[in-house]
C-alpha cells in the first residue's frame, strides 16, 4: 500500500484503515488519551477491547477522583470520559487488537474486524488483578470484594475484613487497611509469608492484624453485600464459615501486554518499560496507564499518563510526519 507520510490523514480503504493515532484500550488511560488526541485534531481511534471502560467500570463508587465530591459510579465515570472524547472527534471501535507489527512505521495492528496502519500507537491495555476464581467473587466485586485498598479502604470503617495474599502488597495493603478496619485477617495458602522481613514484622506487631495460614477462601457469601467467607485449611482439610464485611484480594496483577512481547522492552513481570515522556523503546509507540505502571494503579494516575502519551504522540507527529492540521 502506498503510504504517504506527509500530511498524513485518517483514511479508510477496504478493511485497512490509516490513522494518525491508534489507542489500544478504553479504560481511563485510553479514553483520556483519546480526549487529548481528539482535541489536538488527530482523529484518534480507540479499540475498546473486551472490557469496555476498563477495570474501574466494574466498581460501584469512585471517591478518590477529584471533581466528584459525592463520588461517582465507575461505569458512569467512564461513560463520561468517553462522551467527552467523542465530543471532540474520537472514534470508539468495539474491537480488540489481536496482532501487532511494530518493526516499522506505520505500525500494523490487526483486530478481529480489520487492520490499522497507525502512524503512532498509544498502548493503554491496562492490567488485570488476579482473581481467586471462587464462587461469589464476581458477584460481590464492588460490594465487599475489592482489589484496591487505597480505593475502597474507607468504606470499611470499623468493619472486619479479610485479605488474601502473603506478598509485599498484601501486607502493605493490610497495614493500610488498619487505618479504617476494626480487624484485618490475612489468609495465606502457605505456612509462611513471602513479604520482606520488615513488612512482616510491622504486620505482626499490628494489634489489628491476624493471620490464618495454610488456608484458602473457597466461597464468598452474602446477599446485598459480603457477609461471610467459607475457608478451608489445605493441610487438615478442615472447613468453616467465618463472618466478614469484606474481602481484599492482593495476589498480584497481570499487565495486558502479551501482544507486545518481543517487540517492546518490558520488565520481568511484563510491564512495558516507559520513560517520563511515556516513550517506549520504539519511537512512535507510547504507553499510558497500568500497562506501564506497576506502582500507582489509580484512575487519576492512569488518566494522567494517557494525557501525557497523547501529547507526546502529537509532538511525534509534528516532528516526524510533518503533520499540519
Ligand atoms: C474493582 C476495582 C475497583 C477500583 N476502584 C478504583 C477507585 O475507586 N479509584 C481508583 O483510582 N482506581 C480504582 N481502581 C483501579 C483503576 O480501575 C485502574 O487503575 C485503572 O482502571 C487503570 O486504567 P487503565 O486505562 O490503565 O487500564 P484498564 O482500566 O485496565 O483498561 C484496560 C483497557 O484495555 C483494553 N484492552 C486490553 N487488551 C486489549 C486489546 N488486545 N485490544 C484492545 N483493547 C484491549 C481493555 O478492554 C480495557 O478497556 C479499581 C480497580 C478495580 C479492579
Coordinates of C-alpha atoms and ligand atoms in Angstrom, one line a residue:
X1 CA 0.0 0.0 0.0
X2 CA 1.2 3.5 -0.9
X3 CA 1.7 5.3 2.4
X4 CA 2.4 9.0 2.2
X5 CA 3.9 10.2 5.4
X6 CA 3.4 13.9 4.7
X7 CA 0.1 15.5 5.6
X8 CA -0.9 12.0 6.7
X9 CA -4.6 11.9 7.5
X10 CA -7.1 9.3 8.6
X11 CA -8.4 7.4 5.6
X12 CA -10.2 4.1 5.0
X13 CA -9.5 1.6 2.2
X14 CA -11.4 -1.7 2.3
X15 CA -10.5 -3.4 5.5
X16 CA -7.3 -1.4 6.1
X17 CA -7.5 2.0 7.7
X18 CA -4.8 4.5 8.1
X19 CA -4.8 6.5 11.3
X20 CA -2.6 9.1 12.9
X21 CA -3.2 7.8 16.5
X22 CA -4.5 4.4 17.4
X23 CA -5.3 3.8 21.0
X24 CA -5.5 0.2 22.4
X25 CA -7.7 0.2 25.4
X26 CA -10.8 2.1 26.7
X27 CA -10.0 2.4 30.4
X28 CA -9.2 5.8 32.0
X29 CA -5.8 5.9 30.2
X30 CA -7.1 5.1 26.7
X31 CA -10.2 7.4 27.0
X32 CA -8.1 10.3 28.4
X33 CA -5.5 9.8 25.6
X34 CA -8.4 9.9 23.2
X35 CA -9.7 13.2 24.6
X36 CA -6.3 14.9 24.3
X37 CA -5.6 13.5 20.8
X38 CA -9.1 14.4 19.6
X39 CA -8.7 18.0 20.9
X40 CA -5.4 18.2 19.0
X41 CA -7.4 17.3 15.9
X42 CA -5.6 13.9 15.4
X43 CA -8.9 12.0 14.9
X44 CA -7.9 9.1 17.3
X45 CA -9.4 5.7 17.0
X46 CA -9.9 3.7 20.3
X47 CA -10.1 0.0 20.4
X48 CA -12.2 -0.9 23.4
X49 CA -11.1 -4.5 24.0
X50 CA -13.2 -6.9 25.8
X51 CA -13.6 -4.7 28.9
X52 CA -15.2 -1.5 27.6
X53 CA -14.3 1.2 30.2
X54 CA -11.6 -0.8 31.8
X55 CA -11.3 -2.0 35.4
X56 CA -12.9 0.9 37.0
X57 CA -16.2 0.3 35.2
X58 CA -16.6 -2.7 37.5
X59 CA -16.6 -0.7 40.7
X60 CA -19.6 0.6 42.4
X61 CA -18.3 4.0 43.5
X62 CA -15.1 6.0 43.0
X63 CA -14.5 8.5 45.7
X64 CA -10.9 9.5 45.1
X65 CA -11.1 11.1 41.7
X66 CA -11.2 14.9 42.1
X67 CA -14.2 16.9 40.9
X68 CA -16.8 14.4 42.2
X69 CA -17.3 15.4 45.9
X70 CA -20.2 12.9 46.3
X71 CA -18.3 10.1 44.5
X72 CA -19.3 8.7 41.1
X73 CA -20.2 5.2 39.9
X74 CA -17.3 3.6 38.0
X75 CA -19.5 2.9 35.0
X76 CA -20.9 6.4 34.8
X77 CA -17.4 7.8 35.2
X78 CA -16.0 6.0 32.1
X79 CA -19.2 6.8 30.1
X80 CA -18.5 10.5 30.8
X81 CA -14.8 10.0 29.8
X82 CA -15.9 8.5 26.5
X83 CA -18.6 11.1 25.8
X84 CA -16.1 13.9 26.4
X85 CA -13.6 12.3 24.0
X86 CA -16.2 11.7 21.4
X87 CA -17.4 15.3 21.6
X88 CA -14.0 16.3 20.1
X89 CA -14.0 13.6 17.4
X90 CA -12.5 10.5 19.0
X91 CA -14.0 7.3 17.4
X92 CA -14.6 4.3 19.6
X93 CA -14.5 0.9 18.0
X94 CA -15.8 -2.2 19.8
X95 CA -12.9 -4.4 18.7
X96 CA -9.6 -5.8 20.1
X97 CA -6.1 -5.8 18.8
X98 CA -5.1 -9.4 18.0
X99 CA -1.7 -8.9 16.4
X100 CA 0.8 -6.0 16.1
X101 CA 3.8 -5.4 14.0
X102 CA 5.9 -2.5 15.4
X103 CA 9.0 -3.2 13.3
X104 CA 8.4 -0.2 11.1
X105 CA 6.1 2.7 10.7
X106 CA 3.3 2.9 10.1
X107 CA 2.6 0.2 12.7
X108 CA 0.4 -2.6 11.6
X109 CA -2.3 -3.6 14.1
X110 CA -4.7 -6.4 13.3
X111 CA -8.1 -6.6 15.0
X112 CA -11.0 -9.0 14.8
X113 CA -12.7 -6.8 12.2
X114 CA -9.9 -5.2 10.2
X115 CA -6.4 -3.9 10.0
X116 CA -5.0 -0.5 11.0
X117 CA -1.9 1.3 9.8
X118 CA -1.1 3.7 12.6
X119 CA 1.4 6.5 12.5
X120 CA 1.5 6.5 16.3
X121 CA 0.3 3.9 18.8
X122 CA -0.8 4.5 22.3
X123 CA -0.9 1.3 24.4
X124 CA -3.5 1.7 27.2
X125 CA -4.3 -2.0 27.6
X126 CA -4.1 -1.9 31.4
X127 CA -3.7 -4.8 33.8
X128 CA -5.9 -7.4 35.3
X129 CA -5.9 -8.0 39.1
X130 CA -5.5 -11.8 39.7
X131 CA -8.7 -13.3 40.9
X132 CA -9.4 -16.1 43.4
X133 CA -11.9 -17.7 41.0
X134 CA -14.2 -18.7 43.8
X135 CA -18.0 -18.6 44.0
X136 CA -19.2 -15.2 45.0
X137 CA -16.1 -13.3 43.9
X138 CA -17.5 -11.7 40.7
X139 CA -21.0 -11.3 42.2
X140 CA -19.7 -9.2 45.1
X141 CA -17.0 -7.2 43.4
X142 CA -17.6 -3.6 44.4
X143 CA -20.0 -4.8 47.1
X144 CA -17.4 -6.1 49.6
X145 CA -14.9 -7.7 47.3
X146 CA -12.1 -5.4 46.4
X147 CA -8.7 -5.4 44.7
X148 CA -7.6 -1.9 45.9
X149 CA -7.2 -0.8 49.5
X150 CA -6.5 2.9 48.5
X151 CA -9.8 2.9 46.5
X152 CA -12.1 1.1 48.9
X153 CA -10.5 1.0 52.4
X154 CA -12.6 4.0 53.5
X155 CA -15.8 2.0 53.0
X156 CA -14.7 -0.4 55.7
X157 CA -14.5 1.9 58.7
X158 CA -14.9 -0.1 61.9
X159 CA -15.5 -3.3 59.9
X160 CA -13.9 -6.7 59.9
X161 CA -12.1 -7.6 56.6
X162 CA -10.2 -10.5 55.2
X163 CA -7.1 -10.0 53.0
X164 CA -5.9 -12.8 50.7
X165 CA -2.2 -12.9 49.9
X166 CA 1.2 -13.2 51.5
X167 CA 3.4 -11.0 49.5
X168 CA 4.6 -7.4 50.0
X169 CA 1.5 -5.8 48.5
X170 CA -0.9 -8.0 50.7
X171 CA 1.0 -6.9 53.8
X172 CA 1.3 -3.2 52.8
X173 CA -2.3 -3.0 52.0
X174 CA -3.3 -4.8 55.2
X175 CA -1.4 -2.3 57.3
X176 CA -3.0 0.5 55.3
X177 CA -6.5 -1.1 55.9
X178 CA -5.9 -1.0 59.7
X179 CA -6.4 2.8 59.5
X180 CA -10.1 2.1 58.9
X181 CA -11.0 -1.5 59.6
X182 CA -11.6 -2.9 63.1
X183 CA -9.7 -6.1 62.2
X184 CA -7.8 -7.4 59.3
X185 CA -7.4 -11.2 58.9
X186 CA -4.7 -12.2 56.4
X187 CA -5.4 -15.5 54.7
X188 CA -2.4 -17.2 53.2
X189 CA -2.3 -20.5 51.4
X190 CA 1.2 -21.4 52.8
X191 CA 2.7 -21.6 56.3
X192 CA 5.0 -18.6 55.8
X193 CA 4.7 -15.2 54.2
X194 CA 6.6 -14.2 51.0
X195 CA 6.7 -10.5 52.1
X196 CA 10.0 -8.9 53.2
X197 CA 11.0 -9.2 56.8
X198 CA 10.4 -5.6 57.8
X199 CA 6.9 -5.6 56.4
X200 CA 6.3 -8.9 58.2
X201 CA 7.4 -7.5 61.5
X202 CA 5.3 -4.4 61.1
X203 CA 2.2 -6.5 60.2
X204 CA 2.8 -9.0 63.1
X205 CA 3.2 -6.2 65.6
X206 CA 0.0 -4.5 64.5
X207 CA -2.7 -5.5 67.0
X208 CA -5.5 -5.2 64.4
X209 CA -3.9 -7.8 62.1
X210 CA -4.5 -11.6 62.5
X211 CA -3.1 -14.4 60.3
X212 CA -4.7 -17.5 59.0
X213 CA -2.0 -19.7 57.5
X214 CA -2.4 -22.8 55.2
X215 CA -5.8 -21.6 54.4
X216 CA -7.8 -20.7 51.2
X217 CA -11.1 -19.0 50.8
X218 CA -13.4 -21.3 48.9
X219 CA -16.5 -19.2 48.7
X220 CA -17.7 -15.6 49.4
X221 CA -21.2 -15.5 50.8
X222 CA -23.7 -12.6 51.2
X223 CA -26.9 -11.1 50.0
X224 CA -26.6 -7.4 49.0
X225 CA -23.1 -7.3 50.4
X226 CA -20.5 -9.7 51.7
X227 CA -21.5 -11.4 55.0
X228 CA -19.0 -14.3 55.4
X229 CA -16.4 -16.4 53.7
X230 CA -16.0 -20.2 53.6
X231 CA -12.4 -21.2 54.3
X232 CA -10.5 -24.4 54.1
X233 CA -7.3 -25.5 55.7
X234 CA -5.2 -27.0 52.9
X235 CA -3.3 -29.3 55.3
X236 CA -6.1 -30.6 57.6
X237 CA -9.0 -30.1 55.0
X238 CA -10.9 -28.6 57.9
X239 CA -13.6 -26.2 56.6
X240 CA -15.5 -23.4 58.4
X241 CA -17.6 -20.3 57.6
X242 CA -16.4 -17.0 59.1
X243 CA -18.2 -13.7 59.2
X244 CA -16.6 -10.8 57.5
X245 CA -17.7 -7.5 55.9
X246 CA -15.1 -7.5 53.1
X247 CA -12.5 -9.5 51.1
X248 CA -9.5 -7.8 49.7
X249 CA -7.6 -9.8 47.1
X250 CA -3.9 -9.0 46.7
X251 CA -2.4 -11.9 44.8
X252 CA -0.9 -9.9 42.0
X253 CA -1.7 -8.1 38.8
X254 CA -1.0 -9.2 35.2
X255 CA -0.3 -6.5 32.7
X256 CA -2.3 -7.0 29.4
X257 CA 0.9 -6.8 27.3
X258 CA 1.4 -10.3 25.9
X259 CA 0.6 -8.9 22.4
X260 CA 3.8 -6.7 22.5
X261 CA 6.2 -9.3 23.9
X262 CA 9.4 -9.5 21.9
X263 CA 8.7 -6.1 20.3
X264 CA 8.8 -3.7 23.3
X265 CA 11.1 -3.7 26.3
X266 CA 9.3 -5.0 29.4
X267 CA 10.3 -5.7 33.0
X268 CA 10.3 -9.3 34.3
X269 CA 6.6 -9.0 35.2
X270 CA 5.6 -7.9 31.7
X271 CA 5.0 -4.2 32.4
X272 CA 6.2 -2.2 29.4
X273 CA 9.2 0.0 30.1
X274 CA 8.2 3.6 29.7
X275 CA 10.2 6.8 30.4
X276 CA 8.9 10.0 31.9
X277 CA 7.7 11.1 28.5
X278 CA 5.6 7.9 28.1
X279 CA 8.0 6.7 25.4
X280 CA 8.8 3.1 24.8
X281 CA 11.9 1.7 23.0
X282 CA 10.1 2.0 19.7
X283 CA 9.8 5.6 18.5
X284 CA 6.1 6.5 17.9
X285 CA 4.8 3.9 20.4
X286 CA 3.7 5.4 23.8
X287 CA 2.1 3.8 26.9
X288 CA -0.5 5.3 29.2
X289 CA -1.8 3.7 32.4
X290 CA -1.3 0.4 34.1
X291 CA 0.2 -1.4 31.1
X292 CA 3.4 0.6 32.0
X293 CA 2.7 1.3 35.7
X294 CA 3.1 -1.4 38.3
X295 CA 3.2 1.2 41.1
X296 CA 0.3 3.6 41.4
X297 CA -2.7 1.8 39.7
X298 CA -5.3 4.5 40.1
X299 CA -7.7 6.2 37.8
X300 CA -6.1 9.5 38.2
X301 CA -2.6 8.4 37.6
X302 CA -3.7 6.2 34.6
X303 CA -5.6 9.1 33.1
X304 CA -2.6 11.4 33.6
X305 CA -0.3 9.0 31.8
X306 CA -2.9 8.7 29.0
X307 CA -3.0 12.5 28.6
X308 CA 0.8 12.7 28.5
X309 CA 1.0 9.8 26.0
X310 CA -1.4 11.7 23.7
X311 CA 0.6 14.9 23.9
X312 CA 3.7 13.0 23.1
X313 CA 2.1 11.4 20.1
X314 CA 1.2 14.8 18.9
X315 CA 4.8 16.0 19.2
X316 CA 6.0 12.9 17.4
X317 CA 3.6 13.5 14.5
X318 CA 4.8 17.2 14.3
X319 CA 8.4 16.2 14.3
X320 CA 8.4 13.0 12.2
X321 CA 5.4 13.2 9.9
X322 CA 5.2 16.9 9.3
X323 CA 1.5 16.7 10.1
X324 CA -0.3 20.0 9.5
X325 CA -3.8 20.2 10.9
Ligands
LIG1 C1 -12.8 -3.4 41.3 C2 -11.8 -2.3 41.1 C3 -12.1 -1.1 41.8 C4 -11.2 0.0 41.6 N1 -11.6 1.2 42.2 C5 -10.8 2.3 42.0 C6 -11.1 3.5 42.6 O1 -12.1 3.7 43.4 N2 -10.3 4.6 42.4 C7 -9.2 4.5 41.6 O2 -8.5 5.5 41.4 N3 -8.8 3.3 41.0 C8 -9.6 2.2 41.2 N4 -9.3 1.0 40.6 C9 -8.1 1.0 39.8 C10 -8.4 1.6 38.4 O3 -9.5 1.0 37.9 C11 -7.2 1.4 37.4 O4 -6.1 2.0 38.0 C12 -7.5 1.9 36.1 O5 -8.7 1.5 35.5 C13 -6.3 1.6 35.1 O6 -6.6 2.3 33.9 P1 -6.0 1.8 32.5 O7 -6.7 2.6 31.5 O8 -4.5 1.9 32.6 O9 -6.4 0.3 32.3 P2 -7.7 -0.6 32.5 O10 -8.7 0.1 33.3 O11 -7.2 -1.9 32.9 O12 -8.2 -0.7 31.0 C14 -7.6 -1.5 30.0 C15 -8.3 -1.4 28.7 O13 -7.6 -2.1 27.7 C16 -8.4 -2.9 27.0 N5 -7.7 -3.9 26.3 C17 -6.9 -4.9 26.8 N6 -6.3 -5.7 25.9 C18 -6.8 -5.1 24.7 C19 -6.6 -5.5 23.3 N7 -5.8 -6.5 22.9 N8 -7.2 -4.7 22.4 C20 -8.0 -3.6 22.7 N9 -8.2 -3.3 24.0 C21 -7.6 -4.0 25.0 C22 -9.5 -3.4 28.0 O14 -10.6 -3.9 27.3 C23 -9.7 -2.1 28.8 O15 -10.6 -1.3 28.1 C24 -10.1 -0.1 40.8 C25 -9.8 -1.3 40.2 C26 -10.6 -2.4 40.3 C27 -10.3 -3.7 39.7

